[in-house]
GROMACS .gro file of C-alpha atoms in nm:
model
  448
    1UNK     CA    1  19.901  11.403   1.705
    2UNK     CA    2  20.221  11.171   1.838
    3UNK     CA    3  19.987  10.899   1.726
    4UNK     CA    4  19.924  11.067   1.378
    5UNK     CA    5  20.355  11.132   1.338
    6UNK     CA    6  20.395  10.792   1.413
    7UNK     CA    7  20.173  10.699   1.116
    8UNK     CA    8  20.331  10.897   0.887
    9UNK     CA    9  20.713  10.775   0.995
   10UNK     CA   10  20.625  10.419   0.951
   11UNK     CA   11  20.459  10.472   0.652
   12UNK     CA   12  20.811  10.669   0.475
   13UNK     CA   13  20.963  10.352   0.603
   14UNK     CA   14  20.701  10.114   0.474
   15UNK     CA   15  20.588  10.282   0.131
   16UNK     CA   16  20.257  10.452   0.005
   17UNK     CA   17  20.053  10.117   0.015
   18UNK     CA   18  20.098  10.044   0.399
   19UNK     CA   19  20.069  10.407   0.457
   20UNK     CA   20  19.711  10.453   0.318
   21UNK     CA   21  19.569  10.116   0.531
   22UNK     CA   22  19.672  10.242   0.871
   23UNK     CA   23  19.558  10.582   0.811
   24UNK     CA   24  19.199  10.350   0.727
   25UNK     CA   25  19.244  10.164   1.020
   26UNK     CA   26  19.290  10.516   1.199
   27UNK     CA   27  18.944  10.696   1.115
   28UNK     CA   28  18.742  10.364   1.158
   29UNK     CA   29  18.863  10.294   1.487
   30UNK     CA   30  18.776  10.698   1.593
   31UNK     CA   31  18.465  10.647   1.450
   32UNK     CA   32  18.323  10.326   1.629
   33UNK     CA   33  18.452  10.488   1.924
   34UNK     CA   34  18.193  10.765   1.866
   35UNK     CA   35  17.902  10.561   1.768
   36UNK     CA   36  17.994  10.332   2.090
   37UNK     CA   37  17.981  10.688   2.328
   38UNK     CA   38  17.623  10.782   2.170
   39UNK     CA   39  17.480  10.486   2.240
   40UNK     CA   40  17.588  10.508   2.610
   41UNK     CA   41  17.423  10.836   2.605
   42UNK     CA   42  17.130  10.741   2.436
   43UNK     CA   43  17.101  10.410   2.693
   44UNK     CA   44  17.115  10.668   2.981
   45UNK     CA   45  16.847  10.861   2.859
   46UNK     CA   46  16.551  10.681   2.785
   47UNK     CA   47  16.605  10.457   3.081
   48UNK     CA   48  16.293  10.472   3.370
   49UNK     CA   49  16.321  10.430   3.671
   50UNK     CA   50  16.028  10.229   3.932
   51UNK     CA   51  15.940  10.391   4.246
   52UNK     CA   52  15.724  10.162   4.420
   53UNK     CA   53  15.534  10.377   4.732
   54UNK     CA   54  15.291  10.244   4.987
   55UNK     CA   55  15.040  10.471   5.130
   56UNK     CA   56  14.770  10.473   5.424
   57UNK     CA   57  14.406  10.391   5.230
   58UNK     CA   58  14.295  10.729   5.370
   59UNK     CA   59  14.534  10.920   5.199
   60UNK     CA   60  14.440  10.784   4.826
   61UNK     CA   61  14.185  11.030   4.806
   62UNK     CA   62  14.440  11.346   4.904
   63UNK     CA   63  14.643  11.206   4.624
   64UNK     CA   64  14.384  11.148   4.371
   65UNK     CA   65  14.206  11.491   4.388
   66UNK     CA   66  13.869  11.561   4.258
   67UNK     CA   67  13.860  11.430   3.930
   68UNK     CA   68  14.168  11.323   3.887
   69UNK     CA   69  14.357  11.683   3.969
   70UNK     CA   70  14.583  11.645   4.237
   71UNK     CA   71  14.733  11.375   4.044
   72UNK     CA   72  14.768  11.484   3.712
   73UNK     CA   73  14.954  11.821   3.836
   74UNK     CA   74  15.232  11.581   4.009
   75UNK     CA   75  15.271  11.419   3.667
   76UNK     CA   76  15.263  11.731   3.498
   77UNK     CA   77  15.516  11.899   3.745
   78UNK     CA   78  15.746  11.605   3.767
   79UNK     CA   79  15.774  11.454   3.411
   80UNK     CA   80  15.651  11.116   3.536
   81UNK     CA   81  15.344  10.857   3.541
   82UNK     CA   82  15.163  10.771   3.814
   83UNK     CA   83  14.895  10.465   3.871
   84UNK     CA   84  14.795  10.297   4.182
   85UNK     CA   85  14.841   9.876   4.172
   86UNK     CA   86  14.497   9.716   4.186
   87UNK     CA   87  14.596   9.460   4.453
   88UNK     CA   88  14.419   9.587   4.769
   89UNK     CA   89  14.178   9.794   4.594
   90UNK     CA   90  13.848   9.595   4.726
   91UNK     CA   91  14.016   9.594   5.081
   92UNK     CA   92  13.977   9.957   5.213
   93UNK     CA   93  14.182   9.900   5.500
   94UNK     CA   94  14.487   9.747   5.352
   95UNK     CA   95  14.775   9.986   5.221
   96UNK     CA   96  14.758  10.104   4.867
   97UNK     CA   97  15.075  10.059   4.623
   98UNK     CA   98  15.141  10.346   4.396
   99UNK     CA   99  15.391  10.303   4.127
  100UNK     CA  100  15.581  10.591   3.936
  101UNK     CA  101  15.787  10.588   3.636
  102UNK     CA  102  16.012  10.821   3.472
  103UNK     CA  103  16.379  10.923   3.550
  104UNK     CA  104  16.539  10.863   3.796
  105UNK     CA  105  16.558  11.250   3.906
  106UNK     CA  106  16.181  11.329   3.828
  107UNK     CA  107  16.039  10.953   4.005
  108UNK     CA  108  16.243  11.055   4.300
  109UNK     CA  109  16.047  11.432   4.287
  110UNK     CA  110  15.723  11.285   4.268
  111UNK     CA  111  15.753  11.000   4.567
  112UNK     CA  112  15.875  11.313   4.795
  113UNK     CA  113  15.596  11.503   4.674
  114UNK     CA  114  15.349  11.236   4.775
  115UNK     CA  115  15.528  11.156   5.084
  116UNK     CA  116  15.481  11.532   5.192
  117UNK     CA  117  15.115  11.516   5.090
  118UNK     CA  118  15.082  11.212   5.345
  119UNK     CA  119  15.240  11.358   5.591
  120UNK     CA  120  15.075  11.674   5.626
  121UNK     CA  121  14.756  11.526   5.607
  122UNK     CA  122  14.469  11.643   5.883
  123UNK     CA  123  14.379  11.371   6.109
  124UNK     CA  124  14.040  11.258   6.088
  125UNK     CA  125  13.858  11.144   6.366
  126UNK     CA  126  13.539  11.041   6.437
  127UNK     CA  127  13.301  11.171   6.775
  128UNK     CA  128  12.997  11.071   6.928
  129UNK     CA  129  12.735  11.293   7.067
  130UNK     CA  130  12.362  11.234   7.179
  131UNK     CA  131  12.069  11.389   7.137
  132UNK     CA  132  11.715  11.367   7.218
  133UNK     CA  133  11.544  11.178   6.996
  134UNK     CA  134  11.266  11.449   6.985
  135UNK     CA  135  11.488  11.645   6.818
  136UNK     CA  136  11.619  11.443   6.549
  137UNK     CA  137  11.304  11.595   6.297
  138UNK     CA  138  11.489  11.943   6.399
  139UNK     CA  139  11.847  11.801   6.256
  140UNK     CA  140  11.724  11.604   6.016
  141UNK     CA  141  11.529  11.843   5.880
  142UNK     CA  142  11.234  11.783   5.583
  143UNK     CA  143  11.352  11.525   5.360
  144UNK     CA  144  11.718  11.548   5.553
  145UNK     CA  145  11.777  11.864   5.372
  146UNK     CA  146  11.898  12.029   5.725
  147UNK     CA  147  12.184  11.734   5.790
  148UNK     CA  148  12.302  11.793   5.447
  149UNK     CA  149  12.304  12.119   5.520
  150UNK     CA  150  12.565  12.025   5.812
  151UNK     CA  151  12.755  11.842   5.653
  152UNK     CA  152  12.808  12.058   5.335
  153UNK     CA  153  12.865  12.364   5.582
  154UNK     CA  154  13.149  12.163   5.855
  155UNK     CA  155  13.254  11.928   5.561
  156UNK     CA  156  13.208  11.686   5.838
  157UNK     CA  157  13.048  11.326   5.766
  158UNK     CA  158  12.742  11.323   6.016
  159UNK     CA  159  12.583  11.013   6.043
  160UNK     CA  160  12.259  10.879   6.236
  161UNK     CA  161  12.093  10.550   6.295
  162UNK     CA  162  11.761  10.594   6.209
  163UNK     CA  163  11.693  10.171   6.201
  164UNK     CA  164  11.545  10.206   6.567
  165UNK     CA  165  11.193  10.323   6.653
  166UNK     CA  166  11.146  10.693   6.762
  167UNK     CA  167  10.846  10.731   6.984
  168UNK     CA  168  11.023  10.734   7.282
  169UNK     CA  169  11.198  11.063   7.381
  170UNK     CA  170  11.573  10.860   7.429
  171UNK     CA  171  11.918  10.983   7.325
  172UNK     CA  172  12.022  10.875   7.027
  173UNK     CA  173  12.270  10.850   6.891
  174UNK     CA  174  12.474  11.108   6.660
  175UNK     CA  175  12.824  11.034   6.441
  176UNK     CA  176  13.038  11.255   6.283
  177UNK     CA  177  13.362  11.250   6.133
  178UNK     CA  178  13.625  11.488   5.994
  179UNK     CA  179  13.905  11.655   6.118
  180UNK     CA  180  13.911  11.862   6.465
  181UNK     CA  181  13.771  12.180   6.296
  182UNK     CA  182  13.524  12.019   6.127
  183UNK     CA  183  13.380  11.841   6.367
  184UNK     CA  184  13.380  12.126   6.599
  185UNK     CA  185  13.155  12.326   6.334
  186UNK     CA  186  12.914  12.031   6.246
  187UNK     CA  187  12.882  12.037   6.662
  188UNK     CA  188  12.824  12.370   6.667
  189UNK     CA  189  12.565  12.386   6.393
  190UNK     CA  190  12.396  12.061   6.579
  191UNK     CA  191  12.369  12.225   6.899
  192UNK     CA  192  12.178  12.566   6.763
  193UNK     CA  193  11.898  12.326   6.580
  194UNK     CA  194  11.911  12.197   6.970
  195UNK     CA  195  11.859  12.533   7.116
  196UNK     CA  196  11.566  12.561   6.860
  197UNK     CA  197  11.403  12.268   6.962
  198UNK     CA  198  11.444  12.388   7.322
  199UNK     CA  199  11.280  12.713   7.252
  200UNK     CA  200  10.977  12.522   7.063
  201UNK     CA  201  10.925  12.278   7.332
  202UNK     CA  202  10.919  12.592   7.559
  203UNK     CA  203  10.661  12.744   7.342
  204UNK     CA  204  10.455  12.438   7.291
  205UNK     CA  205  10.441  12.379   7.682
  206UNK     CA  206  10.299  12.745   7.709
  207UNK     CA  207  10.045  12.703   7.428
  208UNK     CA  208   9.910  12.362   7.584
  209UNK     CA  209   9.840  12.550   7.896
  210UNK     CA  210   9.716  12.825   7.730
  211UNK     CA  211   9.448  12.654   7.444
  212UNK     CA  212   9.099  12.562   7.518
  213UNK     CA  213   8.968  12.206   7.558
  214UNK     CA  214   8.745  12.234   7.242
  215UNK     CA  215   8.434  12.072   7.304
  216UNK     CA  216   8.290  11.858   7.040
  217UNK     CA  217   8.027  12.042   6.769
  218UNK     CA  218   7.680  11.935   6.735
  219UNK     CA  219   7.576  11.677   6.465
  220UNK     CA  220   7.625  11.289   6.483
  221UNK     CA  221   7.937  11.232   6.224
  222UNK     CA  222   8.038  10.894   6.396
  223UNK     CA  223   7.970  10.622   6.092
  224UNK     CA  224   8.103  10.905   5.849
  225UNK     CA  225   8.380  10.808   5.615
  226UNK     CA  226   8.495  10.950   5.333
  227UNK     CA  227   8.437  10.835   5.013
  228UNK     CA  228   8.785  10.657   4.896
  229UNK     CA  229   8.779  10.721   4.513
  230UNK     CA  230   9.113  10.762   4.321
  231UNK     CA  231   9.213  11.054   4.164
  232UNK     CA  232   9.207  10.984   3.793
  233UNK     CA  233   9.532  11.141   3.665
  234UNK     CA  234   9.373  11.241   3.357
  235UNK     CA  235   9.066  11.384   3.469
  236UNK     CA  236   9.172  11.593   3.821
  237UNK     CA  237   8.878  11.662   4.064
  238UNK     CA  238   8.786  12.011   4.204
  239UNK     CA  239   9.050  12.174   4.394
  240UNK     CA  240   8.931  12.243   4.747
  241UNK     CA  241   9.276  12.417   4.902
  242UNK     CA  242   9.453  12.090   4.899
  243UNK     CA  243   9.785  12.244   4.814
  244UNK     CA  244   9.753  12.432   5.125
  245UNK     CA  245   9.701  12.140   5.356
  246UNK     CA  246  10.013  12.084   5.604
  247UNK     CA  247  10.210  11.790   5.458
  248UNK     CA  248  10.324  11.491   5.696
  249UNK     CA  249  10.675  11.533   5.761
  250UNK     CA  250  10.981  11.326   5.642
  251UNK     CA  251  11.303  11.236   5.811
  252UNK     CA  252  11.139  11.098   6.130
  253UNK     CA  253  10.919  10.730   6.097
  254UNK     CA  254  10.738  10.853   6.411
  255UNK     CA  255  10.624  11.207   6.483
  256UNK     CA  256  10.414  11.405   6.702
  257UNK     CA  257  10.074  11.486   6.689
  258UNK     CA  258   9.793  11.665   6.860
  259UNK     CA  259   9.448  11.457   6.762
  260UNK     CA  260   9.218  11.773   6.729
  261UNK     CA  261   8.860  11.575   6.590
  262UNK     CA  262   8.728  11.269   6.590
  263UNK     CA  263   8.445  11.138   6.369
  264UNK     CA  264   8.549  10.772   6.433
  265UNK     CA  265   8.874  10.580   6.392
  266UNK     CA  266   8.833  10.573   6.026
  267UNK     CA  267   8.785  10.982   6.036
  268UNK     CA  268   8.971  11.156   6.248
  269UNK     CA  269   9.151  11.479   6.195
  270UNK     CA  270   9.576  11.542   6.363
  271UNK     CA  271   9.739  11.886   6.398
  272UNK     CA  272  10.122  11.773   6.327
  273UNK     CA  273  10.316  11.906   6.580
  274UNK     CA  274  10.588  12.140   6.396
  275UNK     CA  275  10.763  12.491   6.505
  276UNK     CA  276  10.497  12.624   6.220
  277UNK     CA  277  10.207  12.482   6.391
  278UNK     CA  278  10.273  12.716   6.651
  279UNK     CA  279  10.222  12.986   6.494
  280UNK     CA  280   9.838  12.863   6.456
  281UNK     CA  281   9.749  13.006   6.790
  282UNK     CA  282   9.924  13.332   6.670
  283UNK     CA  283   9.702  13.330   6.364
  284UNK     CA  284   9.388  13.249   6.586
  285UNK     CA  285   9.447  13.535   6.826
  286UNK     CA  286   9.562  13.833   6.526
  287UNK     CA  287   9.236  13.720   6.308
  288UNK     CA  288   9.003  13.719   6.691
  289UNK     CA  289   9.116  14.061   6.693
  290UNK     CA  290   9.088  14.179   6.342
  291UNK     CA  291   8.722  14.030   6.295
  292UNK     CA  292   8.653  14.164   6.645
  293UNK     CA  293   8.560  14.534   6.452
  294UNK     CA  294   8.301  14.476   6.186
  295UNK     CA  295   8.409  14.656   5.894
  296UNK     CA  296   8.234  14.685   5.567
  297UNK     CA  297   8.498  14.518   5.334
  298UNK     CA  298   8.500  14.188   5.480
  299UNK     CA  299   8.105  14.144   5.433
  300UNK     CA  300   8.006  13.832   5.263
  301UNK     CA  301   7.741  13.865   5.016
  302UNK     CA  302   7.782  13.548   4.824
  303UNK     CA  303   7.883  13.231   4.926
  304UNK     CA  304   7.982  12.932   4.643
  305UNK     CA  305   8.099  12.532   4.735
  306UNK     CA  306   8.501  12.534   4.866
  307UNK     CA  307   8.503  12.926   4.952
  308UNK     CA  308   8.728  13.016   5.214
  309UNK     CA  309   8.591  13.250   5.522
  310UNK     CA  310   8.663  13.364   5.859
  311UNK     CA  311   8.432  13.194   6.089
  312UNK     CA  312   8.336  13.182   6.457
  313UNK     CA  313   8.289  12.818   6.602
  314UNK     CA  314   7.950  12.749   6.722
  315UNK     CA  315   8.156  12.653   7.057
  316UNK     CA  316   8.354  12.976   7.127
  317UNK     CA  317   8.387  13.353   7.024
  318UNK     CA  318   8.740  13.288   6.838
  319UNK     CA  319   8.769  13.298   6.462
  320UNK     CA  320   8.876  13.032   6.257
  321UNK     CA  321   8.954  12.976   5.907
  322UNK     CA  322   8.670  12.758   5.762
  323UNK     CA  323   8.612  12.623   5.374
  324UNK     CA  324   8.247  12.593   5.238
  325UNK     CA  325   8.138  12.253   5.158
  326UNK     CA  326   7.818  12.274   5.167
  327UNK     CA  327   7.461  12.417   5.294
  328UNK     CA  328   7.209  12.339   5.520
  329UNK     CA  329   6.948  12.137   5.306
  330UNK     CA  330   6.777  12.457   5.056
  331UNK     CA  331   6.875  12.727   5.247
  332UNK     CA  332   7.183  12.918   5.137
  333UNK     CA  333   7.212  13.095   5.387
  334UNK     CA  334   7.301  12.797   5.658
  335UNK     CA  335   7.694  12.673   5.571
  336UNK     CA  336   7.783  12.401   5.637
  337UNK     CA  337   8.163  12.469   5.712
  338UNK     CA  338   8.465  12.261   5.790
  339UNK     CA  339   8.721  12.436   6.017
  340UNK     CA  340   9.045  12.412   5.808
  341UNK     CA  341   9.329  12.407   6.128
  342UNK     CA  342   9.077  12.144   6.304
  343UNK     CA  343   8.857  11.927   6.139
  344UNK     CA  344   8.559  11.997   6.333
  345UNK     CA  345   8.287  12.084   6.096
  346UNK     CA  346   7.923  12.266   6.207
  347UNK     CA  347   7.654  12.499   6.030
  348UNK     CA  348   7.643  12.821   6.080
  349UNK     CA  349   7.460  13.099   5.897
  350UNK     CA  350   7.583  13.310   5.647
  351UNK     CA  351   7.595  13.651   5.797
  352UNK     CA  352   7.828  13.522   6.082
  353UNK     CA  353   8.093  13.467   5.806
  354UNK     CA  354   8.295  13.706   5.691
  355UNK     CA  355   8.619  13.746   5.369
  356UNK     CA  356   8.904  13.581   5.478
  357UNK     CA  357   9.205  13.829   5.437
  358UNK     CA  358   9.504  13.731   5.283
  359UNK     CA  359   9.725  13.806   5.569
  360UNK     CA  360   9.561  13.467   5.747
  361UNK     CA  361   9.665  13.263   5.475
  362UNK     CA  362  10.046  13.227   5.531
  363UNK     CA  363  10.006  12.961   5.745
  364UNK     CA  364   9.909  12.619   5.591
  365UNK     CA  365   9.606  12.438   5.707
  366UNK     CA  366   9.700  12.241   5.988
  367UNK     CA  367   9.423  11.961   6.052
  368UNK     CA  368   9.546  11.663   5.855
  369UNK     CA  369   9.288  11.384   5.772
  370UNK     CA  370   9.374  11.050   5.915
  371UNK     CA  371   9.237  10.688   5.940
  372UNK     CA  372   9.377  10.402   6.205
  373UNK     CA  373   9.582  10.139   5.988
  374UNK     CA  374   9.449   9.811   5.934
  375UNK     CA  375   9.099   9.804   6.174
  376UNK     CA  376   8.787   9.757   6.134
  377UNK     CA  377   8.452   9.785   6.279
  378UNK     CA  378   8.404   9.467   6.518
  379UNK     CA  379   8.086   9.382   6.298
  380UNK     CA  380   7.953   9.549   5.994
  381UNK     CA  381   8.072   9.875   5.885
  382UNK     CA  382   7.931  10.109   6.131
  383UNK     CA  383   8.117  10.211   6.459
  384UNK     CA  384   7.948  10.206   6.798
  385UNK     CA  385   7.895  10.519   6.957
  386UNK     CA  386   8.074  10.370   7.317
  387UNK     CA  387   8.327  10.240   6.998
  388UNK     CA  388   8.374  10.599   6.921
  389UNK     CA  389   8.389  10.754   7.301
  390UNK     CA  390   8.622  10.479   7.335
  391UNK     CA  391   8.880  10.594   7.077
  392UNK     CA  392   8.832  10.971   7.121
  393UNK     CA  393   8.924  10.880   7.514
  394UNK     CA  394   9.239  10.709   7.433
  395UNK     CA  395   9.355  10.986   7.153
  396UNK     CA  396   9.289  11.269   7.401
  397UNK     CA  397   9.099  11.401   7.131
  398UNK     CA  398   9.063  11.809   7.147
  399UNK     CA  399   9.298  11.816   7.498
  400UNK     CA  400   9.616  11.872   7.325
  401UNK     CA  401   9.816  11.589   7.486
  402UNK     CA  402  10.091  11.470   7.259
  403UNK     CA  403  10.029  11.101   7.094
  404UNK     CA  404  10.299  10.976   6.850
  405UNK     CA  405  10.160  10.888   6.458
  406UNK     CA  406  10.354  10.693   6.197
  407UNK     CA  407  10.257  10.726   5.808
  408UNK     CA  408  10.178  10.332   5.682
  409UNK     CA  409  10.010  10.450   5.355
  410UNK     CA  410   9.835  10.757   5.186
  411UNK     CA  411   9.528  10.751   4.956
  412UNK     CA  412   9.389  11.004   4.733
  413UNK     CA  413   9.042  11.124   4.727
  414UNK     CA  414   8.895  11.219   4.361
  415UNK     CA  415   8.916  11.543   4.493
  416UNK     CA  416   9.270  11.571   4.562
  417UNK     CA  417   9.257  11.525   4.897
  418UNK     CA  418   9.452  11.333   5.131
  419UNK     CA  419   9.377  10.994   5.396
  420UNK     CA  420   9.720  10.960   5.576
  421UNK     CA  421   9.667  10.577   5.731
  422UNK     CA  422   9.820  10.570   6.063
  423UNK     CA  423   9.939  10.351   6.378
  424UNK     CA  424   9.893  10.579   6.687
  425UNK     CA  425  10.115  10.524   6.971
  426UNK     CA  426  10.043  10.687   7.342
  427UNK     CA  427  10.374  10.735   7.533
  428UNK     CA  428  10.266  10.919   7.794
  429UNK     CA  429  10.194  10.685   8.030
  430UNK     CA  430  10.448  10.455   8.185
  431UNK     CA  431  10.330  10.189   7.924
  432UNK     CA  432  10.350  10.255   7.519
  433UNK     CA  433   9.985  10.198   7.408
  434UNK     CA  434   9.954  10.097   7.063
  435UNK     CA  435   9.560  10.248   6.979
  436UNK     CA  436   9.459  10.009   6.706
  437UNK     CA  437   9.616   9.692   6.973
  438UNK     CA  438   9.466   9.837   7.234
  439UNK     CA  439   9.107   9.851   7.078
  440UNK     CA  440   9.136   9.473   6.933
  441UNK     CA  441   9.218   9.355   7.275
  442UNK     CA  442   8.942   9.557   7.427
  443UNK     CA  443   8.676   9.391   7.152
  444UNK     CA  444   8.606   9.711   7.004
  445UNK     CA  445   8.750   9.630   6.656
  446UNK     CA  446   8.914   9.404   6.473
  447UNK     CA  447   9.220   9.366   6.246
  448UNK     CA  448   9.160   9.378   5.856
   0.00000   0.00000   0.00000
């Protein structure tokens, strides 16, 4: 206003024409000022600032989220964008650079908001424990669906070398990693499938005592092989029950195995040593004492090819699920039946036979056909009979002493049934015995 009375003075003194120009020079010089303050303000506002953060490779993921969310709510919350520098990103142990941008206000928010999330970060550690490696099937479970159960359950990582051979009953070794809680759980978890191996083995010690040394059926089988024709995809033999059959585990390269018959070692027949083989016994004794009372219902009165029946074995009083696959020359009447749980295979006639109920069935079929890998007959293509005492000797065939089996290759039969090919490992003496080996060095077969 001083300014403005100032003007107007000089200009009385000056006249109208000098007047007007500094009244001109006035208004432009309030304006510019203006324009000059805006563009200060303007400057100050779209100006970022760069927070440059280093963080512990470990803690990326925190950051990150799943998909992305962790860090798109920090950029949402804060006003400001966040990328990690590419640097280090093939070398997972160096640091990771994260760079934010926006104001200075809202980059300063978001670097203590990821500082916080590093800091209160669980430690993750990583334990050892061992384990027998007879119960790494147990843990592993069939096709590992039991340690991905662990891990899913403990969020734990659990890790086990499975590069080393498994025939031996060693520790092995078990890893797992996660934070204190978790690896607690996955422990935890670990040890029950432990307590249920130790409850099996108890079992299985108690059925070995208690099972008969089957003595071997009537009927010389000893150059019998079975036909190897491949199933045709398009044209599917008969059925005989195969989907019934026990399958050979997965999650183990070596497992144990009972060998129950032996024909030769091209045709043998191996229980698969499971905690639902067990119950085979069970199923033995409950259908001994159900077909104990005859009863009218389970009466057979016709018998066709691949029928299942309850049948006595011409070496003991116990029953036994048998399939039909065949008869006795003309007569009908004489089956000749193959023991399903097994492998042995004898005639018997048909009035000894009787329905097999349904509550026998839950159980698969536990004799699984097998044939040594990679030998031969020493000449021709029949086996010796000594050839055959020989093998059933070293396989402990029908004694129920433990041999270890590993799964080379499987063939398919026309009829849908399976050859599991084999190597056979004895580790019960202080000396592994590989079978096949053993019976090459011993002249009694040869490698092909």
């Amino acid at each position: 206003m001083k300014n403005l009375t100032r003007v107007l003075l000089v200009a009385g003194a000056l006249g109208l024409t000098s007047t007007v120009f500094v009244l001109y020079r006035l208004l432009t010089s309030s304006e510019d000022d203006d324009d000059e303050d805006e563009d200060k303000r303007q400057s100050a506002t779209s100006k970022q600032t760069v927070i440059e953060l280093d963080v512990p490779p470990k803690a990326v993921g925190s950051i990150i989220g799943r998909q992305g969310a962790n860090i798109k709510e920090i950029q949402k919350t804060t006003g400001t964008r966040i990328n990690f520098k590419d640097d280090n990103k093939s070398d997972k142990d160096s640091q990771r650079t994260i760079i934010i941008r926006g104001s200075a206000e809202s980059a300063q928010r978001a670097e203590l908001i990821i500082r916080e999330l590093v800091a209160n970060m669980p430690v993750v550690l990583t334990e050892v424990m061992f384990v027998p490696s007879s119960a790494l099937g147990r843990i592993i479970g069939r096709n590992g669906d039991t340690i991905r159960g662990i891990s899913r359950s403990s969020n734990a990582r659990v890790f086990i070398d499975r590069t080393k051979d498994e025939y031996r009953d060693i520790d092995r070794e078990i890893q797992i990693t996660g934070t204190r809680e978790q690896i607690d759980l996955a422990k935890t978890l670990i040890e029950e499938k432990l307590q249920e191996e130790k409850v099996f083995r108890a079992k299985k010690s108690v059925m070995e005592a208690n099972r008969d040394k089957r003595t071997k059926p009537s009927g010389d089988n000893k150059n019998f092989k079975r036909e190897e024709t491949p199933l045709e995809k398009t044209e599917p033999g008969p059925s005989l029950h195969t989907d019934k059959v026990c399958s050979w585990p997965s999650g183990r390269e070596f497992v144990e195995v009972y060998v129950s018959s032996v024909a030769n070692p091209q045709t043998f027949f191996v229980q698969i040593l499971t905690s639902m083989s067990l119950r085979l016994d069970e199923i033995v004794k409950s259908m001994s004492q159900y077909y104990a009372t005859e009863r009218q219902e389970d009466m057979v009165d016709t018998v066709n090819f691949g029928d299942l029946v309850a049948a006595p074995f011409d070496q003991d009083a116990s029953w036994y699920r048998a399939r039909v696959c065949g008869f006795l020359g003309d007569d009908p009447d004489q089956l000749d039946l193959f023991y399903l749980d097994y492998g042995d295979s004898c005639y018997l006639d048909k009035a000894k036979v009787r329905v097999l109920q349904s509550q026998f069935l839950s159980l698969p079929f536990q004799a699984v056909e097998c044939e040594l890998a990679n030998i031969c007959p020493k000449d021709g293509d029949s086996w010796e009979e000594s050839v055959v005492d020989r093998f059933e000797q070293m396989t402990y065939s029908a004694m129920w002493k433990v041999l270890m089996a590993k799964l080379v290759e499987t063939k398919t039969l026309s009829t849908g049934e399976k050859i599991h090919l084999v190597e056979l490992v004895d580790t019960n003496g202080e000396k592994d015995v590989n079978i096949a080996k053993q019976l090459c060095e011993e002249d009694l077969a040869r490698w092909c």
